[in-house]
C-alpha cells in the first residue's frame, strides 16, 4: 500500500484549500472546498476571505444572491452549508434527503404527541402546500412573514418533560421550513439582515434556480458524487472521516468509495486513508512545486478544520479542549504551515488578535500578526458574534 505521510497531507491541504495560494474567485474557492459551512452566516464570508485574492463582501453577496453560483442548503448532520450550484442535485438526493426524512418524522411525532393532528403526515402536506402557494407569487419571505400568512405555521408544540426547566412551547414554523428546505422545495434567498447574521428569506426552488429546477440524483449516485468531491478536497481521509462528515452510515460510505473506485493509502498513524484513482500523488508533487511558509486565520466552523474527524495530522490533541466546544464544533483557529497553533478573536475595538497555544517562533508569530492586521482592516469595524465560540475564544486563556 502506498504511504501518504502527514507532511504531504498538510501540503495538499495548503494547496487545495487555497491557504498557501489563494483562488481567483468565490466560485473557484467554493468548488475547491466542496462545501462551505454556513451555520454561522459570517463563516461563509470569512472562509472565502482566507482563500480568495482581493475579496470584498460584495463579491460574496453577488455569488450568493445575484449569480447564485453558491447556494445555501441544509444537508450533512443537519448543518447548513453553501454548496457550489452544480452539487445541489447530488446533495438533494442523498444527505439532504436523509435529514429531511429525520426532521419530518420528528415534527410528525410532536404533532401527534401534542394532540394537534390526528394525521400528522396529512397536516404537514397541507402546511407545505400552503407555504408553496404563498410563495407562488415569486416574492421571498422570512419565516416570520410566512407565519403571518400561513395559519399552520403559527402552531406551537410543547417540548420537554412537563414541570422541567426545559419544558415550554416552541413554534413549529422554523421546523416546517427546515423540512421544506431539506426536501429542496424551498431555498434560502436574500438575507434580510446584515451579512454576519442568518436572517434568511425563503423562495420556491424553481424561482431561485430557474424553472424547471434540476432533479435530485438517486441516493447512491448522490452519495458517490459527494464522496468524489470530498476525496479531492480532503483526501486522503479515513472511512471514519467520511462517515462523520456525511452524517451517513458505514454501508453508505463503503458503497460510495467502491462506486468512485477509491484507492487505499497508508497513513502515518497506521490507519488507512482513501484517495481518488490516480490522485495518490499530488499533481503539485509531480511538478516539483514547493509550498512557501504560510499563515491563516480561519473562522468558526471553517470547512478545513471541520473536514476530518481524525485530526492528528494537523491538530495537537492537547489543544482540542481549548479550540473546540463540548460538541466538537471548532471556534476560530490560527494556522501555521498546516497545523492549528491557536485561535483568533476580536477585542472591544474590533481589532483581531491571535492567541497561541504553543511557541511557534518569530517568523510564524510575525506572519500571524500580519494576517490579524489584514483581517482587522477587511472587517473595518464589523464585530463578529460567534454562537460556537471555543473556550479559548470565550476566556482568552493563555498557554
Coordinates of C-alpha atoms in Angstrom, one line a residue:
X1 CA 0.0 0.0 0.0
X2 CA 1.4 3.4 -1.0
X3 CA 2.5 5.5 2.0
X4 CA 0.9 9.0 2.3
X5 CA 2.9 10.9 5.0
X6 CA 1.3 13.6 7.2
X7 CA 3.7 16.2 5.7
X8 CA 2.2 15.6 2.3
X9 CA -1.3 15.7 3.7
X10 CA -0.5 19.2 5.1
X11 CA 1.0 20.3 1.8
X12 CA -2.0 19.1 -0.1
X13 CA -4.3 20.9 2.4
X14 CA -2.4 24.1 1.9
X15 CA -2.7 24.0 -1.9
X16 CA -6.2 22.6 -2.5
X17 CA -7.8 24.7 0.2
X18 CA -6.4 27.9 -1.2
X19 CA -4.5 28.7 2.0
X20 CA -1.0 28.9 0.6
X21 CA -2.1 30.3 -2.7
X22 CA -5.5 32.0 -3.0
X23 CA -8.1 31.2 -5.6
X24 CA -9.1 33.9 -8.1
X25 CA -12.9 33.9 -7.4
X26 CA -15.6 33.0 -4.9
X27 CA -16.9 30.2 -7.2
X28 CA -13.4 28.7 -7.7
X29 CA -12.8 28.6 -3.9
X30 CA -16.3 27.2 -3.2
X31 CA -15.9 24.4 -5.8
X32 CA -12.5 23.6 -4.4
X33 CA -13.8 23.3 -0.8
X34 CA -16.9 21.1 -1.8
X35 CA -19.0 22.9 0.8
X36 CA -18.6 26.0 3.0
X37 CA -20.1 25.9 6.5
X38 CA -22.9 28.4 6.8
X39 CA -24.4 27.7 10.2
X40 CA -22.9 31.0 11.3
X41 CA -23.5 33.3 8.4
X42 CA -20.2 35.1 8.8
X43 CA -18.3 31.8 8.3
X44 CA -19.1 31.9 4.5
X45 CA -17.6 35.3 4.1
X46 CA -14.6 34.8 6.4
X47 CA -13.8 31.3 4.9
X48 CA -13.7 32.9 1.5
X49 CA -11.7 35.9 2.7
X50 CA -9.0 33.4 3.7
X51 CA -9.0 31.8 0.3
X52 CA -9.8 34.4 -2.4
X53 CA -7.5 37.1 -3.6
X54 CA -8.7 40.7 -3.1
X55 CA -12.1 39.6 -1.9
X56 CA -14.8 42.1 -1.0
X57 CA -18.1 41.5 0.9
X58 CA -19.9 42.4 -2.3
X59 CA -18.1 39.6 -4.1
X60 CA -19.6 37.1 -1.7
X61 CA -23.1 38.6 -1.8
X62 CA -23.1 38.7 -5.6
X63 CA -22.2 35.0 -5.7
X64 CA -24.9 34.1 -3.2
X65 CA -27.7 36.2 -4.3
X66 CA -27.2 37.6 -7.8
X67 CA -25.2 34.9 -9.7
X68 CA -26.4 32.2 -7.3
X69 CA -23.3 30.2 -8.1
X70 CA -23.2 29.1 -4.5
X71 CA -26.5 28.2 -2.7
X72 CA -27.2 27.6 1.0
X73 CA -28.7 24.2 1.7
X74 CA -29.3 22.2 4.9
X75 CA -27.6 18.8 4.5
X76 CA -25.0 16.7 6.3
X77 CA -25.5 16.3 10.0
X78 CA -28.4 18.8 9.8
X79 CA -25.9 21.5 9.2
X80 CA -26.3 24.5 6.8
X81 CA -23.8 24.7 4.0
X82 CA -23.2 26.9 1.0
X83 CA -22.7 24.5 -1.9
X84 CA -21.5 25.1 -5.5
X85 CA -24.6 25.1 -7.5
X86 CA -23.7 22.0 -9.6
X87 CA -23.5 19.9 -6.5
X88 CA -27.1 20.6 -5.4
X89 CA -28.8 17.6 -7.2
X90 CA -26.3 15.2 -5.6
X91 CA -26.9 16.8 -2.1
X92 CA -30.7 16.8 -2.5
X93 CA -30.8 13.1 -3.4
X94 CA -28.5 11.9 -0.6
X95 CA -27.5 13.9 2.6
X96 CA -30.3 16.4 2.4
X97 CA -33.0 13.8 1.8
X98 CA -31.7 11.8 4.8
X99 CA -32.0 14.9 7.0
X100 CA -35.5 15.8 5.6
X101 CA -36.9 12.4 6.5
X102 CA -35.4 12.6 10.0
X103 CA -36.9 16.1 10.6
X104 CA -40.3 15.2 9.0
X105 CA -40.5 12.3 11.4
X106 CA -39.7 14.4 14.4
X107 CA -42.3 17.1 13.5
X108 CA -45.0 14.5 12.9
X109 CA -44.2 12.9 16.3
X110 CA -44.6 16.2 18.1
X111 CA -47.8 17.0 16.3
X112 CA -49.2 13.7 17.4
X113 CA -47.9 13.9 21.0
X114 CA -49.5 17.3 21.4
X115 CA -52.8 16.2 20.0
X116 CA -52.6 18.8 17.3
X117 CA -53.3 16.4 14.4
X118 CA -55.0 13.0 14.0
X119 CA -53.0 12.5 10.8
X120 CA -49.6 14.4 11.3
X121 CA -48.4 13.5 7.8
X122 CA -51.5 15.0 6.2
X123 CA -51.1 18.1 8.4
X124 CA -47.5 18.5 7.1
X125 CA -48.7 18.0 3.5
X126 CA -51.3 20.8 3.9
X127 CA -48.8 23.1 5.6
X128 CA -46.3 22.6 2.8
X129 CA -48.9 23.2 0.2
X130 CA -50.0 26.4 1.9
X131 CA -46.4 27.7 2.1
X132 CA -45.7 27.0 -1.5
X133 CA -49.0 28.6 -2.5
X134 CA -48.0 31.8 -0.7
X135 CA -44.5 31.8 -2.3
X136 CA -46.1 31.2 -5.7
X137 CA -46.1 35.0 -6.3
X138 CA -42.3 34.9 -6.5
X139 CA -41.8 37.2 -3.6
X140 CA -39.3 35.8 -1.0
X141 CA -40.4 36.0 2.7
X142 CA -38.9 35.5 6.1
X143 CA -40.2 32.8 8.4
X144 CA -42.0 35.5 10.4
X145 CA -43.7 36.8 7.3
X146 CA -44.8 33.3 6.3
X147 CA -46.2 32.7 9.7
X148 CA -48.5 35.7 9.3
X149 CA -49.8 34.3 6.0
X150 CA -49.9 30.6 6.7
X151 CA -52.1 29.7 9.7
X152 CA -50.5 26.3 10.2
X153 CA -47.1 27.9 10.9
X154 CA -48.5 29.7 13.9
X155 CA -48.8 26.3 15.7
X156 CA -46.7 25.7 18.8
X157 CA -45.9 22.4 20.4
X158 CA -44.8 21.6 24.0
X159 CA -41.2 20.3 24.2
X160 CA -39.5 18.8 27.2
X161 CA -40.8 16.9 30.2
X162 CA -43.7 18.6 32.0
X163 CA -42.5 20.5 35.0
X164 CA -38.8 20.5 34.0
X165 CA -36.9 23.7 33.4
X166 CA -36.6 22.8 29.8
X167 CA -40.3 22.4 29.2
X168 CA -42.0 25.1 27.1
X169 CA -43.9 25.9 23.9
X170 CA -41.8 26.2 20.8
X171 CA -43.1 27.4 17.3
X172 CA -43.3 24.9 14.5
X173 CA -42.7 27.4 11.7
X174 CA -38.9 27.1 11.7
X175 CA -39.1 23.3 11.8
X176 CA -41.6 23.1 8.9
X177 CA -39.3 25.4 6.9
X178 CA -36.4 23.2 7.8
X179 CA -38.2 20.2 6.4
X180 CA -39.2 22.0 3.2
X181 CA -35.6 23.3 2.8
X182 CA -34.1 19.9 3.3
X183 CA -36.5 18.5 0.8
X184 CA -35.3 21.2 -1.7
X185 CA -38.9 22.5 -2.2
X186 CA -37.8 25.9 -0.9
X187 CA -34.4 27.6 -0.8
X188 CA -32.8 30.4 1.2
X189 CA -32.9 33.6 -0.9
X190 CA -31.6 37.0 0.0
X191 CA -30.6 37.6 3.6
X192 CA -32.9 40.1 5.4
X193 CA -30.2 41.3 7.8
X194 CA -26.5 42.2 7.9
X195 CA -24.2 39.6 6.2
X196 CA -22.9 38.5 9.6
X197 CA -26.3 37.3 10.7
X198 CA -28.6 34.5 9.5
X199 CA -31.9 36.0 8.7
X200 CA -33.0 34.2 5.5
X201 CA -35.9 34.8 3.3
X202 CA -37.5 31.8 1.6
X203 CA -38.4 31.3 -2.0
X204 CA -39.6 28.4 -4.2
X205 CA -36.6 26.4 -5.5
X206 CA -37.6 26.9 -9.1
X207 CA -37.9 30.7 -8.7
X208 CA -34.3 30.8 -7.3
X209 CA -32.6 28.4 -9.7
X210 CA -35.0 28.8 -12.7
X211 CA -37.8 26.5 -13.7
X212 CA -37.6 23.6 -14.0
X213 CA -35.2 23.2 -11.1
X214 CA -32.7 20.3 -11.6
X215 CA -33.9 16.9 -10.3
X216 CA -32.3 15.2 -7.3
X217 CA -30.0 12.4 -8.1
X218 CA -30.7 8.9 -6.9
X219 CA -29.3 8.4 -3.4
X220 CA -26.4 6.1 -4.2
X221 CA -25.4 8.3 -7.2
X222 CA -25.7 11.4 -5.0
X223 CA -23.5 10.0 -2.2
X224 CA -20.9 8.9 -4.8
X225 CA -20.8 12.4 -6.2
X226 CA -20.3 13.9 -2.7
X227 CA -17.6 11.4 -1.8
X228 CA -15.8 12.0 -5.1
X229 CA -15.7 15.7 -4.4
X230 CA -14.8 15.2 -0.7
X231 CA -11.8 13.0 -1.7
X232 CA -10.4 15.6 -4.0
X233 CA -10.8 18.3 -1.3
X234 CA -9.9 16.4 1.8
X235 CA -8.3 13.1 0.7
X236 CA -6.6 11.1 1.9
X237 CA -9.2 10.6 4.6
X238 CA -10.3 7.6 6.6
X239 CA -13.7 5.9 6.4
X240 CA -14.5 7.4 9.8
X241 CA -13.8 10.8 8.5
X242 CA -16.2 10.4 5.6
X243 CA -18.9 8.8 7.8
X244 CA -18.7 11.7 10.2
X245 CA -18.6 14.4 7.5
X246 CA -21.5 12.9 5.6
X247 CA -23.5 12.1 8.7
X248 CA -24.1 8.7 7.0
X249 CA -23.6 5.1 7.7
X250 CA -20.6 2.9 7.0
X251 CA -22.6 1.0 4.5
X252 CA -23.4 4.1 2.5
X253 CA -19.8 5.3 2.6
X254 CA -18.3 1.9 1.6
X255 CA -20.6 1.7 -1.4
X256 CA -19.7 5.3 -2.4
X257 CA -16.0 4.5 -2.1
X258 CA -16.4 1.5 -4.3
X259 CA -18.5 3.4 -6.8
X260 CA -15.7 6.0 -7.2
X261 CA -13.0 3.3 -7.3
X262 CA -11.2 4.9 -4.4
X263 CA -7.7 3.7 -3.7
X264 CA -6.4 2.9 -0.2
X265 CA -3.2 4.5 1.1
X266 CA -1.3 4.1 4.4
X267 CA -1.3 7.0 6.8
X268 CA 1.4 7.9 9.3
X269 CA -0.8 7.0 12.3
X270 CA -1.1 3.4 11.0
X271 CA -4.6 3.9 9.6
X272 CA -5.9 3.5 6.1
X273 CA -6.8 6.6 4.0
X274 CA -8.6 6.8 0.7
X275 CA -7.9 8.9 -2.4
X276 CA -9.4 9.1 -5.9
X277 CA -7.9 6.9 -8.6
X278 CA -4.7 8.5 -10.0
X279 CA -4.7 11.0 -7.1
X280 CA -2.3 9.2 -4.7
X281 CA 0.4 11.5 -5.9
X282 CA -0.1 15.3 -5.9
X283 CA -0.1 16.9 -9.3
X284 CA 2.0 19.6 -7.4
X285 CA 4.5 16.9 -6.3
X286 CA 4.9 15.7 -9.9
X287 CA 5.6 19.3 -10.9
X288 CA 8.1 19.8 -8.1
X289 CA 6.3 22.8 -6.7
X290 CA 7.2 24.0 -3.2
X291 CA 4.9 25.5 -0.7
X292 CA 6.2 28.6 1.0
X293 CA 5.6 29.0 4.7
X294 CA 2.0 30.2 5.2
X295 CA -0.2 31.5 8.0
X296 CA -4.0 31.5 8.0
X297 CA -6.8 32.7 10.3
X298 CA -9.9 30.6 9.7
X299 CA -13.4 31.3 11.1
X300 CA -15.6 29.3 13.4
X301 CA -16.7 26.0 11.7
X302 CA -14.4 26.6 8.8
X303 CA -14.6 23.7 6.3
X304 CA -10.8 22.9 6.7
X305 CA -10.8 22.4 10.4
X306 CA -14.2 20.6 10.2
X307 CA -13.3 18.4 7.2
X308 CA -12.0 15.4 9.1
X309 CA -13.0 13.6 12.3
X310 CA -9.4 12.2 12.8
X311 CA -7.3 15.4 13.0
X312 CA -4.0 14.4 14.5
X313 CA -2.1 15.3 11.3
X314 CA -2.9 19.0 11.8
X315 CA -4.2 19.3 15.4
X316 CA -2.4 18.5 18.7
X317 CA -5.0 16.7 20.8
X318 CA -4.0 18.8 23.8
X319 CA -5.4 21.9 22.0
X320 CA -8.8 20.4 21.4
X321 CA -10.5 21.3 24.8
X322 CA -9.5 25.0 24.2
X323 CA -10.3 25.3 20.5
X324 CA -13.5 23.2 20.2
X325 CA -16.7 23.3 22.2
X326 CA -18.0 20.2 24.0
X327 CA -20.0 19.2 20.9
X328 CA -16.9 19.2 18.7
X329 CA -17.6 22.5 17.0
X330 CA -14.4 24.4 16.1
X331 CA -14.1 28.0 17.0
X332 CA -11.8 30.5 15.2
X333 CA -8.4 28.9 14.5
X334 CA -4.9 30.2 13.7
X335 CA -2.8 28.0 11.4
X336 CA 0.9 27.9 10.7
X337 CA 2.2 25.6 7.9
X338 CA -0.7 23.2 8.0
X339 CA -1.1 22.9 11.8
X340 CA -3.5 24.6 14.2
X341 CA -1.5 26.6 16.7
X342 CA -4.1 28.7 18.4
X343 CA -7.1 30.9 17.8
X344 CA -8.0 34.5 17.0
X345 CA -10.6 36.8 18.4
X346 CA -11.6 40.4 18.3
X347 CA -11.3 42.9 21.1
X348 CA -13.9 45.5 22.0
X349 CA -12.5 47.9 19.4
X350 CA -12.8 45.2 16.7
X351 CA -9.1 44.6 16.4
X352 CA -8.2 41.0 15.6
X353 CA -5.6 39.4 17.8
X354 CA -4.1 35.9 17.8
X355 CA -3.9 33.8 21.0
X356 CA -1.3 31.0 20.6
X357 CA -1.4 27.6 22.2
X358 CA 2.3 26.8 21.6
X359 CA 5.6 28.5 20.8
X360 CA 5.7 28.9 17.0
X361 CA 8.8 31.1 16.7
X362 CA 9.4 34.7 15.5
X363 CA 8.6 34.1 11.8
X364 CA 5.3 32.4 12.4
X365 CA 4.3 35.0 15.0
X366 CA 5.0 37.8 12.6
X367 CA 3.1 36.1 9.8
X368 CA 0.1 35.5 12.0
X369 CA 0.1 39.1 13.3
X370 CA 0.2 40.3 9.7
X371 CA -2.9 38.2 8.9
X372 CA -4.6 39.6 12.0
X373 CA -3.9 43.2 10.8
X374 CA -5.1 42.3 7.3
X375 CA -8.4 40.8 8.7
X376 CA -8.9 43.8 11.0
X377 CA -8.6 46.1 8.0
X378 CA -11.0 44.0 6.0
X379 CA -13.7 43.8 8.7
X380 CA -13.4 47.6 9.0
X381 CA -15.0 47.8 12.4
X382 CA -17.6 45.0 11.9
X383 CA -17.8 42.8 15.1
X384 CA -18.4 39.1 14.5
X385 CA -20.6 37.4 17.1
X386 CA -19.9 33.7 17.4
X387 CA -22.5 31.3 18.6
X388 CA -19.9 28.4 18.6
X389 CA -17.1 30.3 20.3
X390 CA -14.5 28.0 21.7
X391 CA -13.4 28.1 25.4
X392 CA -10.1 29.8 24.3
X393 CA -12.1 32.5 22.5
X394 CA -14.6 33.0 25.4
X395 CA -12.0 33.2 28.0
X396 CA -8.8 34.3 26.1
X397 CA -6.9 31.7 28.1
X398 CA -3.1 32.0 27.8
X399 CA -1.0 28.9 27.2

